[in-house]
CSV table of C-alpha atoms in Angstrom, one decimal:
chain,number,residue,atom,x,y,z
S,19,UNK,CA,27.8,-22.6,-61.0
S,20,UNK,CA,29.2,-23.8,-57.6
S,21,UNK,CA,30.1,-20.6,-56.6
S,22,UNK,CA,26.5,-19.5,-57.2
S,23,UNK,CA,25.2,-22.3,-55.2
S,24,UNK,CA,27.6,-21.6,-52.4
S,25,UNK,CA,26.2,-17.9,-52.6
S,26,UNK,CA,22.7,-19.0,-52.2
S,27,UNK,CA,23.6,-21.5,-49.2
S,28,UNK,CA,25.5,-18.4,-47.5
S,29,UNK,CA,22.3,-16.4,-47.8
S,30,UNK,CA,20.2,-18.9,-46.4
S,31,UNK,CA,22.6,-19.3,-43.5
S,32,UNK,CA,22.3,-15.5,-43.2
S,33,UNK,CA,18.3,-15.4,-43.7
S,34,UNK,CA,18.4,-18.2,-40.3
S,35,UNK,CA,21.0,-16.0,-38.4
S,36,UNK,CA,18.9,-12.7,-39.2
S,37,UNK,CA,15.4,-14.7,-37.6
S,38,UNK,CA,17.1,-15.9,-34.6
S,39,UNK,CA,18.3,-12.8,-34.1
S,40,UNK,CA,15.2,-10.7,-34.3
S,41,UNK,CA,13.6,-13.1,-31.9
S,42,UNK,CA,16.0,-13.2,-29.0
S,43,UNK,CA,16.0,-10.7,-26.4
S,44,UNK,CA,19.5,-11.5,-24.8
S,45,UNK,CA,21.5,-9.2,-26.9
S,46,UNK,CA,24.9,-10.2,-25.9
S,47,UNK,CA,24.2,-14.0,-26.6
S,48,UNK,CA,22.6,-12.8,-29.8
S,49,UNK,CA,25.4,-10.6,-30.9
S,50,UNK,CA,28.0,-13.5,-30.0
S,51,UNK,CA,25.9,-16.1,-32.0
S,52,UNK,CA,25.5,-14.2,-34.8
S,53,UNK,CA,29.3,-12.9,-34.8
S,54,UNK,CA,30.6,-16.6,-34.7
S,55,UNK,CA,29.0,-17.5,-37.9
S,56,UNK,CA,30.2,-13.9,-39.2
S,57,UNK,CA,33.9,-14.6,-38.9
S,58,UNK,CA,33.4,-18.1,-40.6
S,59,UNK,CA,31.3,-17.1,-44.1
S,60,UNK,CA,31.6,-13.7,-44.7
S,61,UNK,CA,30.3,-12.8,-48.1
S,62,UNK,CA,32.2,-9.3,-49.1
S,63,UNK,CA,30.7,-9.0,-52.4
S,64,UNK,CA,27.1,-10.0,-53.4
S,65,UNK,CA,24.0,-9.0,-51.1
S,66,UNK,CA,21.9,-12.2,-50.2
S,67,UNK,CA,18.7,-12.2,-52.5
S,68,UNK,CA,16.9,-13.0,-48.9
S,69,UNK,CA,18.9,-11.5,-46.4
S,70,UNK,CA,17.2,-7.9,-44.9
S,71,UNK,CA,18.1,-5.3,-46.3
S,72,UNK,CA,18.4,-2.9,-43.4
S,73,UNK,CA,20.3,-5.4,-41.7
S,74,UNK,CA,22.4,-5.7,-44.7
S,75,UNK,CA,23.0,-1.9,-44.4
S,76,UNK,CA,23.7,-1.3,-40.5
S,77,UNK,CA,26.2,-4.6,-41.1
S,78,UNK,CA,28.0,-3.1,-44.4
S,79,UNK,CA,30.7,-0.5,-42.4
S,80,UNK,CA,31.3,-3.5,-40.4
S,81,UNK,CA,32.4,-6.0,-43.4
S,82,UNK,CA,34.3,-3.2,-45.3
S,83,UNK,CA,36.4,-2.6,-41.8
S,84,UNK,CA,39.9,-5.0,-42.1
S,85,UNK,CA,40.9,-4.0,-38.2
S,86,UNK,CA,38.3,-2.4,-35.8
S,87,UNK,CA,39.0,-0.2,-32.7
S,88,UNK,CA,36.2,-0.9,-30.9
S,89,UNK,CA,35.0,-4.7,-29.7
S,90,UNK,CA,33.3,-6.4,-32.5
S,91,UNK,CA,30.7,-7.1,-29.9
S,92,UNK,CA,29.7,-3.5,-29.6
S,93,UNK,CA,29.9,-2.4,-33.3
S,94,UNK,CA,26.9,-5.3,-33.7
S,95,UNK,CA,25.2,-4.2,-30.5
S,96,UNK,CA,25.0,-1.0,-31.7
S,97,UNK,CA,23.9,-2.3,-35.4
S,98,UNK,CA,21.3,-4.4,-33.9
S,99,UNK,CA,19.5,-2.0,-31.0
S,100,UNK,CA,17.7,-0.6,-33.6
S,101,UNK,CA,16.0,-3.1,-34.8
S,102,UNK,CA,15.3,-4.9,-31.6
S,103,UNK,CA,14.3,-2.1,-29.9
S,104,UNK,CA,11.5,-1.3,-32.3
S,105,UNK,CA,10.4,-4.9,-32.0
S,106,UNK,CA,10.4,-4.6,-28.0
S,107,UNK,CA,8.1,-2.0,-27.8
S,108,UNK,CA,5.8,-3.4,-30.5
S,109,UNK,CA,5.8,-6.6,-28.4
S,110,UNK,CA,5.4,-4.6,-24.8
S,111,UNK,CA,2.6,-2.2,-25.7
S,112,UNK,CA,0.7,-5.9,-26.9
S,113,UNK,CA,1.2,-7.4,-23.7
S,114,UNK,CA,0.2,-4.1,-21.6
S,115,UNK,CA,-2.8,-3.9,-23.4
S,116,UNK,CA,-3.5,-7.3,-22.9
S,117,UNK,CA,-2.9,-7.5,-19.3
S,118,UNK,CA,-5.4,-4.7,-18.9
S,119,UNK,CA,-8.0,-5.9,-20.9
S,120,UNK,CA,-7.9,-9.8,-20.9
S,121,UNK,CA,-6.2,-10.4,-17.3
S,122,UNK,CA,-8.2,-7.3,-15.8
S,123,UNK,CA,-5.2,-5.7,-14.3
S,124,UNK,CA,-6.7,-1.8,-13.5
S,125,UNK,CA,-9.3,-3.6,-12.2
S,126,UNK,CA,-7.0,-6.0,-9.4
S,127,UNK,CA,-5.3,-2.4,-9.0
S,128,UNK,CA,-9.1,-1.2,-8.4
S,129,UNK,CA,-9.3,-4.3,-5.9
S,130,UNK,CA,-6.2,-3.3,-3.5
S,131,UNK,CA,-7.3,0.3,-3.5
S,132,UNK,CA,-10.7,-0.8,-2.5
S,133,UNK,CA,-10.3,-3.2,0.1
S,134,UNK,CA,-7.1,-3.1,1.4
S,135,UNK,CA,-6.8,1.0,1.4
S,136,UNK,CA,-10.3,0.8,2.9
S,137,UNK,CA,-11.5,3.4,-0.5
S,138,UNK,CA,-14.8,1.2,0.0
S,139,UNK,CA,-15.4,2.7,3.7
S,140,UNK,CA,-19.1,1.5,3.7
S,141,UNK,CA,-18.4,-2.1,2.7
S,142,UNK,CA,-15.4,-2.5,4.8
S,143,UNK,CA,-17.3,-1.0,7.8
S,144,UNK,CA,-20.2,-3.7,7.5
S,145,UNK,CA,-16.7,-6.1,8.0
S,146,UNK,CA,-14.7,-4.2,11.0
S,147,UNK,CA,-17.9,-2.9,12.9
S,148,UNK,CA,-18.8,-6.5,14.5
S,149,UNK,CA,-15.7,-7.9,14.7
S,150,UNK,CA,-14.8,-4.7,16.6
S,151,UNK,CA,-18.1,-5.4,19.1
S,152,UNK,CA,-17.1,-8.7,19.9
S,153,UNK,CA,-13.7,-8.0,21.0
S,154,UNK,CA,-15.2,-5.3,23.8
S,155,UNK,CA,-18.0,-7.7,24.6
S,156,UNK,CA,-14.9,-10.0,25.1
S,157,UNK,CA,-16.3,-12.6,23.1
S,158,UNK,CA,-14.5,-14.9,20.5
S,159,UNK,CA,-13.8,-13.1,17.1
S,160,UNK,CA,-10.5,-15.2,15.6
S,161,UNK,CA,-12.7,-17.6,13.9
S,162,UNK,CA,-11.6,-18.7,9.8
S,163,UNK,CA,-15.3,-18.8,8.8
S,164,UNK,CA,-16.9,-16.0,10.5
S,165,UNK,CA,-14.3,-13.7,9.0
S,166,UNK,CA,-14.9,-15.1,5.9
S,167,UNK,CA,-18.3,-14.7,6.1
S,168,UNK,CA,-18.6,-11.1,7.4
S,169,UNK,CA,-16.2,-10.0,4.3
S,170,UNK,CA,-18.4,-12.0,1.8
S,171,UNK,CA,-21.7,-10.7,3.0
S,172,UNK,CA,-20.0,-7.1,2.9
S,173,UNK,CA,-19.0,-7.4,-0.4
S,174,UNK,CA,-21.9,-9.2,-1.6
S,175,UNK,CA,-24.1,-6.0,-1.4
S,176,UNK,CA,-22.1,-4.3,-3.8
S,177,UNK,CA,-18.8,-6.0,-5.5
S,178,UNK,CA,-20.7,-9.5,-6.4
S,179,UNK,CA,-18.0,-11.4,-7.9
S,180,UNK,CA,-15.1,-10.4,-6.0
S,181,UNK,CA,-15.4,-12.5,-2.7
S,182,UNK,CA,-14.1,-15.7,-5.1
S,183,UNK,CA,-10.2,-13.9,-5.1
S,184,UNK,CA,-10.7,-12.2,-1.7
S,185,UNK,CA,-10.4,-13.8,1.6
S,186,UNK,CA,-9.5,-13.2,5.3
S,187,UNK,CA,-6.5,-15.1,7.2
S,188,UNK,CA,-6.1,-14.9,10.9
S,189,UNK,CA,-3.3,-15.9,12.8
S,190,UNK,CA,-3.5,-18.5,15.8
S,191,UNK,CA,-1.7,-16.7,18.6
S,192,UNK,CA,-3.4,-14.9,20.9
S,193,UNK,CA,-2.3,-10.9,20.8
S,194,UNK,CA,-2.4,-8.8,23.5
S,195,UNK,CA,-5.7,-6.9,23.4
S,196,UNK,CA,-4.2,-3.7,21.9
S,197,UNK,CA,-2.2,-5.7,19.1
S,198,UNK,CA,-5.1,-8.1,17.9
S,199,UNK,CA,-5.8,-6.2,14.4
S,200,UNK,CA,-2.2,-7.5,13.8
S,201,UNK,CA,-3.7,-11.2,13.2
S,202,UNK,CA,-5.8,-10.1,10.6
S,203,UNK,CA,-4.5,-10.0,7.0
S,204,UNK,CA,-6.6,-10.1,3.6
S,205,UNK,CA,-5.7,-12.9,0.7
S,206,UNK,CA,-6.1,-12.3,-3.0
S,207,UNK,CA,-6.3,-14.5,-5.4
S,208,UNK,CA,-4.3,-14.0,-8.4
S,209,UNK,CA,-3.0,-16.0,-11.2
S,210,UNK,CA,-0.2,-16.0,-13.9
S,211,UNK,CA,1.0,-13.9,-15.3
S,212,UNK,CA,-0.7,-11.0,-12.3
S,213,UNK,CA,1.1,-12.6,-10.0
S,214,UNK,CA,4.0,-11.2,-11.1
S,215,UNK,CA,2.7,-7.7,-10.2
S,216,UNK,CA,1.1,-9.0,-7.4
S,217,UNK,CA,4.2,-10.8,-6.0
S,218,UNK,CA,4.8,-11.8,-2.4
S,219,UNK,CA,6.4,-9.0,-1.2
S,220,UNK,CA,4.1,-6.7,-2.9
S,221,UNK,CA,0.9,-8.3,-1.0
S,222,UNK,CA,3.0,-8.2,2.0
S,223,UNK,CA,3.2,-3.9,2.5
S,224,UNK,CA,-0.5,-3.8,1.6
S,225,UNK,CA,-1.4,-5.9,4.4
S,226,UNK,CA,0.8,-3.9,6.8
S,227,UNK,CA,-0.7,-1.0,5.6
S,228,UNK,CA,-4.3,-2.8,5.6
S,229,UNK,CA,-3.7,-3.6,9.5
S,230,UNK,CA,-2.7,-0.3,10.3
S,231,UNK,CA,-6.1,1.0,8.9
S,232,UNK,CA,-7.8,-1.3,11.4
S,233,UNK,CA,-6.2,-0.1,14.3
S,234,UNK,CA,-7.0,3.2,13.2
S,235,UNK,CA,-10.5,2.2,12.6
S,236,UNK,CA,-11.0,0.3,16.1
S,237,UNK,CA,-9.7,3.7,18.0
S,238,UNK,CA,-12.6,5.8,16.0
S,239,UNK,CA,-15.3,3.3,16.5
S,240,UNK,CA,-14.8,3.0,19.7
S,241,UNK,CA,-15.0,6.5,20.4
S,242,UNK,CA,-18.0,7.2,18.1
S,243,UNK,CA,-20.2,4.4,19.2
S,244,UNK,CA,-22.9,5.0,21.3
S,245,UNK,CA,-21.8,4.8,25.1
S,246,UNK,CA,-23.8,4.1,28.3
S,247,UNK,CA,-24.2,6.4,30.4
S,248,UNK,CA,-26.8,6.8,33.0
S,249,UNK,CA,-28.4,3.9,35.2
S,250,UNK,CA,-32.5,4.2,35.9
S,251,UNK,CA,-33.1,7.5,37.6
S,252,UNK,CA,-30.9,9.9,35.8
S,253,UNK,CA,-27.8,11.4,36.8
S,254,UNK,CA,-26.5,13.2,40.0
S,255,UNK,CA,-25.4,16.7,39.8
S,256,UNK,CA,-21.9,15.0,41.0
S,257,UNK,CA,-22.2,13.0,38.2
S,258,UNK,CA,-23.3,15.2,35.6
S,259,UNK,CA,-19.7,16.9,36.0
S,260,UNK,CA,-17.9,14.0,35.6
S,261,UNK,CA,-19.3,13.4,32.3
S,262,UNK,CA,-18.6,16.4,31.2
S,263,UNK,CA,-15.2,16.0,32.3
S,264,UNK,CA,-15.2,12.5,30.4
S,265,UNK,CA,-17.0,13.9,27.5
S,266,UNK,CA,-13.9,16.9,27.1
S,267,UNK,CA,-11.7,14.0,27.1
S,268,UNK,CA,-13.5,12.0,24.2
S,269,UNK,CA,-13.5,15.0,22.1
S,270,UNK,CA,-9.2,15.1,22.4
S,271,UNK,CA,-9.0,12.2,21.7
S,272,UNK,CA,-11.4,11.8,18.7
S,273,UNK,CA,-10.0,15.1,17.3
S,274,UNK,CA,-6.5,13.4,16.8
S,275,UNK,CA,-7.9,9.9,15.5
S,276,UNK,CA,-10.3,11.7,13.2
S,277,UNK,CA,-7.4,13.6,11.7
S,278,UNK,CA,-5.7,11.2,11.6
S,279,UNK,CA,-8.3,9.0,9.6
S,280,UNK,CA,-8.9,12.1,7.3
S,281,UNK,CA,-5.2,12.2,6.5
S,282,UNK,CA,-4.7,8.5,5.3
S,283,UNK,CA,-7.9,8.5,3.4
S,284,UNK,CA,-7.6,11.6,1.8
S,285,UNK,CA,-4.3,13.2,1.8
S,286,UNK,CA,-2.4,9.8,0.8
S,287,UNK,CA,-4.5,7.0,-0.3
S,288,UNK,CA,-6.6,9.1,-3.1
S,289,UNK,CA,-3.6,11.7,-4.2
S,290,UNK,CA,-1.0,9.0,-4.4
S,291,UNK,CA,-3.5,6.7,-6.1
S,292,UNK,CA,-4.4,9.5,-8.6
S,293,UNK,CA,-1.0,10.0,-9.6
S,294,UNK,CA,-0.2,6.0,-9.9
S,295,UNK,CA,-3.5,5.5,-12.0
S,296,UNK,CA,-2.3,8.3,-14.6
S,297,UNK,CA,1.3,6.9,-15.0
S,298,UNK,CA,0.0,3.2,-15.2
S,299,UNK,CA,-2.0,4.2,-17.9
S,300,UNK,CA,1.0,6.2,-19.8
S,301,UNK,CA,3.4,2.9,-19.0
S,302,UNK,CA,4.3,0.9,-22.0
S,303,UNK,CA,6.2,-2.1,-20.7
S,304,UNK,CA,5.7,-5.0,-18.1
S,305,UNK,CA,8.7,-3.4,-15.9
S,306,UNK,CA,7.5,0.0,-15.8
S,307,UNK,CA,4.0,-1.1,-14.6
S,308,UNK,CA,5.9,-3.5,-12.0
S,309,UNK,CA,8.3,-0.3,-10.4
S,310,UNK,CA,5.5,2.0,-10.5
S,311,UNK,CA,3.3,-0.5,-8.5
S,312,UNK,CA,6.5,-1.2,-6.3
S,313,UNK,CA,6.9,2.5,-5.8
S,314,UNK,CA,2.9,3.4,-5.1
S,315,UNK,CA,3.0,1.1,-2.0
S,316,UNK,CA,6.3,1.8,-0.8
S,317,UNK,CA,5.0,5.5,-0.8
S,318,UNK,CA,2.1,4.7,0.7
S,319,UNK,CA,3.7,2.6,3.8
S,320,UNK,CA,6.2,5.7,3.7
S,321,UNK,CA,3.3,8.4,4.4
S,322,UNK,CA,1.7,6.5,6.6
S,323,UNK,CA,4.7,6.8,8.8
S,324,UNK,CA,5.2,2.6,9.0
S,325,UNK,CA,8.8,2.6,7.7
S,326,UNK,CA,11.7,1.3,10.1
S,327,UNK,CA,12.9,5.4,9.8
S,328,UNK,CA,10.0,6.7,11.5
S,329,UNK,CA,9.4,4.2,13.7
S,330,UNK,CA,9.7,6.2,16.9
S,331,UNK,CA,6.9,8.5,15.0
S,332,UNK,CA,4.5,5.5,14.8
S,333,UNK,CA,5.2,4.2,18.2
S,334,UNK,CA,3.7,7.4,19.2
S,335,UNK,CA,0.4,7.0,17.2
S,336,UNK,CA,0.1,3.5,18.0
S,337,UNK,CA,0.1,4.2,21.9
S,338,UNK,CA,-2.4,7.2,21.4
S,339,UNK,CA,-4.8,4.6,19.8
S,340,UNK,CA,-4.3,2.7,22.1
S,341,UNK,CA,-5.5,5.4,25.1
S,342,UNK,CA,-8.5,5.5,22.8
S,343,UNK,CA,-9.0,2.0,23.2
S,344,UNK,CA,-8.0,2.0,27.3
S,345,UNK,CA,-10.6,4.9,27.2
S,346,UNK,CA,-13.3,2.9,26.0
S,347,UNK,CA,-12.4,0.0,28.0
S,348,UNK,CA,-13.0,2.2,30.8
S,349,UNK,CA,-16.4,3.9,30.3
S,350,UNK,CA,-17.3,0.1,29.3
S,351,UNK,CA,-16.9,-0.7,33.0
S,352,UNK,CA,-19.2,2.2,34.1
S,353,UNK,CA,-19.0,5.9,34.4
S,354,UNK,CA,-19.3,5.3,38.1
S,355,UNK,CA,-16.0,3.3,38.1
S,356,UNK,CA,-14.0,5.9,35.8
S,357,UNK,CA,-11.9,7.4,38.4
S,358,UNK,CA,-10.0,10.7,38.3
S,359,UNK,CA,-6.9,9.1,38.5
S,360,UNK,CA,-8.0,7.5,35.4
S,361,UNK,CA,-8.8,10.0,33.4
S,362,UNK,CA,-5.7,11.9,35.0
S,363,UNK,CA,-3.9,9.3,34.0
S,364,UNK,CA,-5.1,9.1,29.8
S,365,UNK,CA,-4.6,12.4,29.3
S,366,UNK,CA,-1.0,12.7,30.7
S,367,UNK,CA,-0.2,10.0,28.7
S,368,UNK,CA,-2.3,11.5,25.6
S,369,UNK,CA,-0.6,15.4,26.1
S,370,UNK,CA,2.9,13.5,26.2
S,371,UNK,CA,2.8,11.6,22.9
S,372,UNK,CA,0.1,14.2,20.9
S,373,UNK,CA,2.8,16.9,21.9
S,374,UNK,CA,5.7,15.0,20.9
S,375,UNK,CA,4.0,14.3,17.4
S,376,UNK,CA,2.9,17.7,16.7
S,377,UNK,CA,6.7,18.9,17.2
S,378,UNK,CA,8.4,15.7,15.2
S,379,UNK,CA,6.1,16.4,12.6
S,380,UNK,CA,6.4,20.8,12.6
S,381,UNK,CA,9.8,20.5,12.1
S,382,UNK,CA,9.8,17.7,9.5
S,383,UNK,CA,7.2,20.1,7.6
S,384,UNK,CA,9.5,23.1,8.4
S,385,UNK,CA,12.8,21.5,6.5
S,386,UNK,CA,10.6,21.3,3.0
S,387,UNK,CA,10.4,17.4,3.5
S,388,UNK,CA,7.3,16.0,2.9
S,389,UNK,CA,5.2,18.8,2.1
S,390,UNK,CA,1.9,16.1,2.4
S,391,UNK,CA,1.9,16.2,6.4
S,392,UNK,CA,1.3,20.0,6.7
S,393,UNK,CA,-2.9,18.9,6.5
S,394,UNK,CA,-2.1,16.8,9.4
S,395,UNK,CA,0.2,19.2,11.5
S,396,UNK,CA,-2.4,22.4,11.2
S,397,UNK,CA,-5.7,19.9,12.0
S,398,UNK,CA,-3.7,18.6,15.3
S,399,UNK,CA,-2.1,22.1,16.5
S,400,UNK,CA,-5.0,22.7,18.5
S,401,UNK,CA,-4.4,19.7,21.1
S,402,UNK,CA,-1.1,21.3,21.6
S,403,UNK,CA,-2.3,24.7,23.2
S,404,UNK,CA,-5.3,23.1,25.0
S,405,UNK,CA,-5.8,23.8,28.6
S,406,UNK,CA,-5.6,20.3,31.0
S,407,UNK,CA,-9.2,18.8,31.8
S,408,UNK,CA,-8.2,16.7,34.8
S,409,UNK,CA,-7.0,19.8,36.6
S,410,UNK,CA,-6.5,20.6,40.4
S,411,UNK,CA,-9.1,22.9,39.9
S,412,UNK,CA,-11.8,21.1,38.8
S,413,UNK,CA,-11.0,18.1,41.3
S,414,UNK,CA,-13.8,19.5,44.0
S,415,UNK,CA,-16.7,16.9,45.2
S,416,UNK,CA,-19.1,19.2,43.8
S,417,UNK,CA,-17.2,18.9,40.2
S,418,UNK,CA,-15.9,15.6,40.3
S,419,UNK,CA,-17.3,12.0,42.1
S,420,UNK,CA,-14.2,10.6,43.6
């Protein structure tokens, strides 16, 4: 009778052991726990009325063993995975599907593509386009609520709902006019347990990325807009060729920054976010949805040339936006004050950095390493083999006002 009582108290002790197991997820603290009550009441001949029986079965080599080879640590690692592993991915593919339905996470994906990838070009263009006219009209742009209220009027007319997570920060030191899209930086809102997607780092590379976008944007608005010209009575014939002269100018320039445009949007933001939409929706865990996340943005700063590794390649770009911008800044003033040593002077400085990209980027596409920039090598080729506007030729009063 007391042995059959002591039986019963040892099988309840082993029912509790088998629980705490099951529901821990530190497997070297589980296997010590359980393996310290193992040495002290280790039934060899009855099976537990309660006990599991599959754990029973993986633990029965175990019991029968009088001296092991391996650590006993190991042989109950190995006993347990099984079983714990089965319970994991139960318990993962619950909280992925979850997280996408109740917490909305494709949709906060959706958000970053949208907004902060610029994939909503007509509602982010409602947002850039005036901030962009007040900087050339020189008036004051770095203002909290204006921002915010240029972003919330944008989104308003077609993503009603998302201006309560999504906001603009602006830093308080003045730039110097070619750097000011660096103030600018979005803010979204989001709560436990997204922001552990969304972590600090995370939000960090987006808004680099976001702020590149903006640069890119300001250099192809302010060659697109609509320029001044003439003064009342027209233009002289003098003046007529200097326009024309401008005009070839424009066109260089707007032929790299389009490209250039056309490659982030298109060759990187939508492929790459393609591919990271199909493997989120084939991830089963937490951690996978976290490293593929990590990896989608790290890809995209990669491609878009903003890593420390290519940062001679971006110092390039960013000085032939800026020309665009100089440009601009320059027919602002009046076509009669755009001298030839000005335009001389852009396009020397455009030929140098357009040709130094094109070859950087021929040979890069030539060793078989990143395959994606051969769209943006062929589209640019053309401003490599194009014959010099601001010529000695073409510098005659009858061609050119001096």
């Amino acid at each position: 009778g007391e042995e059959g009582t002591s039986l019963e108290g040892k099988g309840s002790r082993y029912e509790e052991g088998a629980d705490l197991l099951l529901e821990s997820w530190n497997l070297d603290l589980l296997a010590k726990r359980f393996l310290s009550g193992l040495t002290q009441t280790v039934p060899v001949h009855p099976q537990p009325k309660s006990f599991s029986v599959k754990l029973w079965d993986d633990l029965q080599p175990l019991m029968k063993t009088t001296s092991l080879s391996v650590p006993l640590t190991m042989v109950a690692l190995k006993c347990l995975h099984p079983l714990l592993e089965k319970r994991y991915t139960k318990v993962s593919g619950a909280l992925v599907k979850t997280l996408k339905s109740e917490y909305k996470l494709m949709e906060s994906f959706r958000i970053m593509q949208l907004f902060y990838l610029m994939e909503a070009g007509d509602v982010m263009k409602e947002f850039y386009c005036d901030i962009f006219q007040r900087i050339l009209n020189k008036e004051h742009w770095q203002d909290m609520y204006y921002l915010n209220t240029l972003l919330q009027d944008a989104l308003c007319s077609r993503f009603l709902g998302v201006e309560k997570n999504l906001s603009v920060l602006v830093s308080s030191d003045p730039p110097a006019y070619t750097k000011e899209m660096s103030t600018i930086s979005l803010s979204f809102k989001v709560d436990w347990p997204l922001d552990i997607v969304f972590h600090e780092q995370v939000m960090h590379t987006y808004n680099k990325v976001f702020q590149f976008l903006l640069h890119v944007k300001w250099a192809k608005w302010s060659l697109e807009t609509k320029m001044k010209v003439s003064e009342v009575g027209g233009l002289s014939r003098a003046e007529a060729a200097k326009l024309h002269l401008v005009h070839l100018l424009r066109g260089r320039l707007l032929l790299f920054v389009n490209n250039l445009d056309n490659y982030l949007m298109t060759r990187i933001f939508y492929s790459v976010g393609a591919e990271f939409k199909s493997n989120v929706n084939q991830a089963e865990d937490l951690d996978s949805i976290i490293t593929l996340h990590q990896s989608y943005i790290s890809t995209v700063f990669d491609r878009c040339l903003l890593n420390k590794k290519a940062s001679f390649v971006k110092e390039a770009i960013m000085k032939t936006l800026n020309l665009a911008l100089l440009f601009r800044r320059k027919w602002n003033e009046g076509l009669c004050k755009f001298s030839w040593s000005d335009g001389e002077q852009i396009e020397s400085e455009f030929s140098k950095c357009s040709h130094f990209l094109i070859s950087i980027l021929e040979n890069t596409v030539r060793r078989g390493t990143f395959p994606h920039l051969e769209t943006l090598v062929f589209a640019l080729i053309p401003l490599k083999h194009g014959q010099k506007i601001f010529a000695s030729n073409n510098r005659t009063e009858s061609h050119f006002l001096l």
